[in-house]
Amino acid sequence: MLTNKPKTKILVDGGDPDETLRVKKLLGFVDGQTTNPSLIAKNPEIQQRIASGHSLTSQEEEDEYRKIVQIISPLVGDAGVSIEVFADLDTSAEEMLAQGERMFTWIPNAYIKYPCTREGLRAAEMSVRKQIRVNMTLCFSQAQAAAVYAATKGSKAPVYISPFVGRLDDRGENGIDLVKNVKTMYKNADGHVHVLSASIRHLDHLLASFALDSELVTVPAKVLEKWAVENFPIPPRDFSYKAAGSSGEPLKPIPYKELDLNLPGQSFDISHELTTKGIQKFVADYRSTLKRSA
Ligand code: E4P
């Protein structure tokens, strides 16, 4: 069991309560959990239903999602459970908010995930005014993080922002640089946005997130199990991260940008190809669980 708990809060990135329980036994605690439509589609019970020829209606899919987070909710600590709205590229902020308001009542420790798009930001802005906690997902640029900061200013609860490290690595860019740049940009700000390193693929991503003092990190069970096998290493003060892709190739650095956090949220260019692709992938995975309508 882990005795030297890092400052960074540790969340399980998954959609299976049994897995959360397994990690909790291994570490002795779990601070929180993140879920997303792809992870929910992979949930063993949902998969079993689909394998036996029983696809779900969208109401049944939402009911299943609710049941899953209700089992996970009491297993985790104060970083809560992030629940993602079902949004495609045409979903309006009002539609996302309506889902978010409903999902927020499912459990006492919910964070609602909205994508880092114009509509997602508008939904977040309206949510924080209603004291709905939010986690801004599919973040791939510093400009998106600046826009999240500006749009959610005044939030009573911490707002999470999730930079997706692994998916940037996948296309040859050093995803850890994004975490570093966002942390640097927020350094002298008001502290209402917390960085949640996401899309973690291996132990070095986890250690780099600790070294950068990311407030939170969400990690697949298999990476946490590897961390346990290695006896829970914590990065030393002089830790240096070796930015390498899955075949050992060097990753392209992402340069820091000077951005003014006092500007209005709409003034930042928040478009990013990977955010669009990420939404499309979540939609496809979500639809794969649904009954085909004739
Ligand atoms: C968590 O909030 C994210 O949805 C998750 O970390 C994405 O990870 P992936 O890029 O491995 O799908």
XYZ file of N, CA and C and ligand atoms in Angstrom, residues 13 34-36 39 84 113 135 137 162 164 166-167 196 198-201 218 282, ligand 1:
72
model
N -9.190 6.575 -14.137
C -9.761 6.898 -15.445
C -10.418 5.620 -15.959
N -12.678 9.679 -13.187
C -13.208 10.309 -14.399
C -13.797 9.219 -15.275
N -14.884 9.574 -15.963
C -15.514 8.659 -16.908
C -15.688 9.429 -18.212
N -15.937 8.734 -19.280
C -16.291 9.407 -20.542
C -17.119 8.418 -21.372
N -15.375 5.132 -22.246
C -15.131 4.242 -21.104
C -16.428 3.585 -20.631
N -19.554 12.801 -18.067
C -19.497 13.586 -19.308
C -20.844 13.665 -20.012
N -18.579 17.086 -17.110
C -17.570 17.304 -18.155
C -18.208 17.898 -19.403
N -15.724 20.044 -15.180
C -14.419 19.545 -15.622
C -14.391 19.766 -17.139
N -13.117 19.170 -20.601
C -12.376 18.040 -21.169
C -11.926 18.313 -22.602
N -8.823 19.513 -18.204
C -8.150 18.248 -18.501
C -7.325 18.312 -19.786
N -5.093 16.702 -22.459
C -4.982 15.308 -22.900
C -3.556 15.027 -23.379
N -1.624 12.079 -23.657
C -1.318 10.958 -24.563
C -1.734 11.212 -26.001
N -2.878 11.884 -26.180
C -3.343 12.082 -27.563
C -2.461 13.088 -28.304
N -5.945 18.964 -14.322
C -6.159 17.519 -14.156
C -5.505 16.839 -15.370
N -4.708 14.371 -18.043
C -5.533 13.260 -18.532
C -4.870 12.600 -19.730
N -5.489 11.510 -20.187
C -4.948 10.749 -21.300
C -3.508 10.311 -20.970
N -3.410 9.699 -19.788
C -2.116 9.229 -19.271
C -1.908 7.810 -19.791
N -0.751 7.581 -20.414
C -0.533 6.275 -21.048
C 0.507 5.421 -20.330
N -5.634 11.882 -13.767
C -6.520 10.729 -13.906
C -5.798 9.641 -14.680
N -16.100 10.120 -29.188
C -17.029 9.864 -28.083
C -18.428 9.556 -28.631
C -10.360 11.618 -18.873
O -11.033 12.493 -18.371
C -10.203 11.455 -20.315
O -11.455 11.286 -20.916
C -9.255 10.309 -20.628
O -8.091 10.475 -19.856
C -8.922 10.184 -22.099
O -7.914 9.213 -22.277
P -7.531 8.562 -23.700
O -6.880 9.620 -24.534
O -6.617 7.455 -23.379
O -8.840 8.117 -24.323
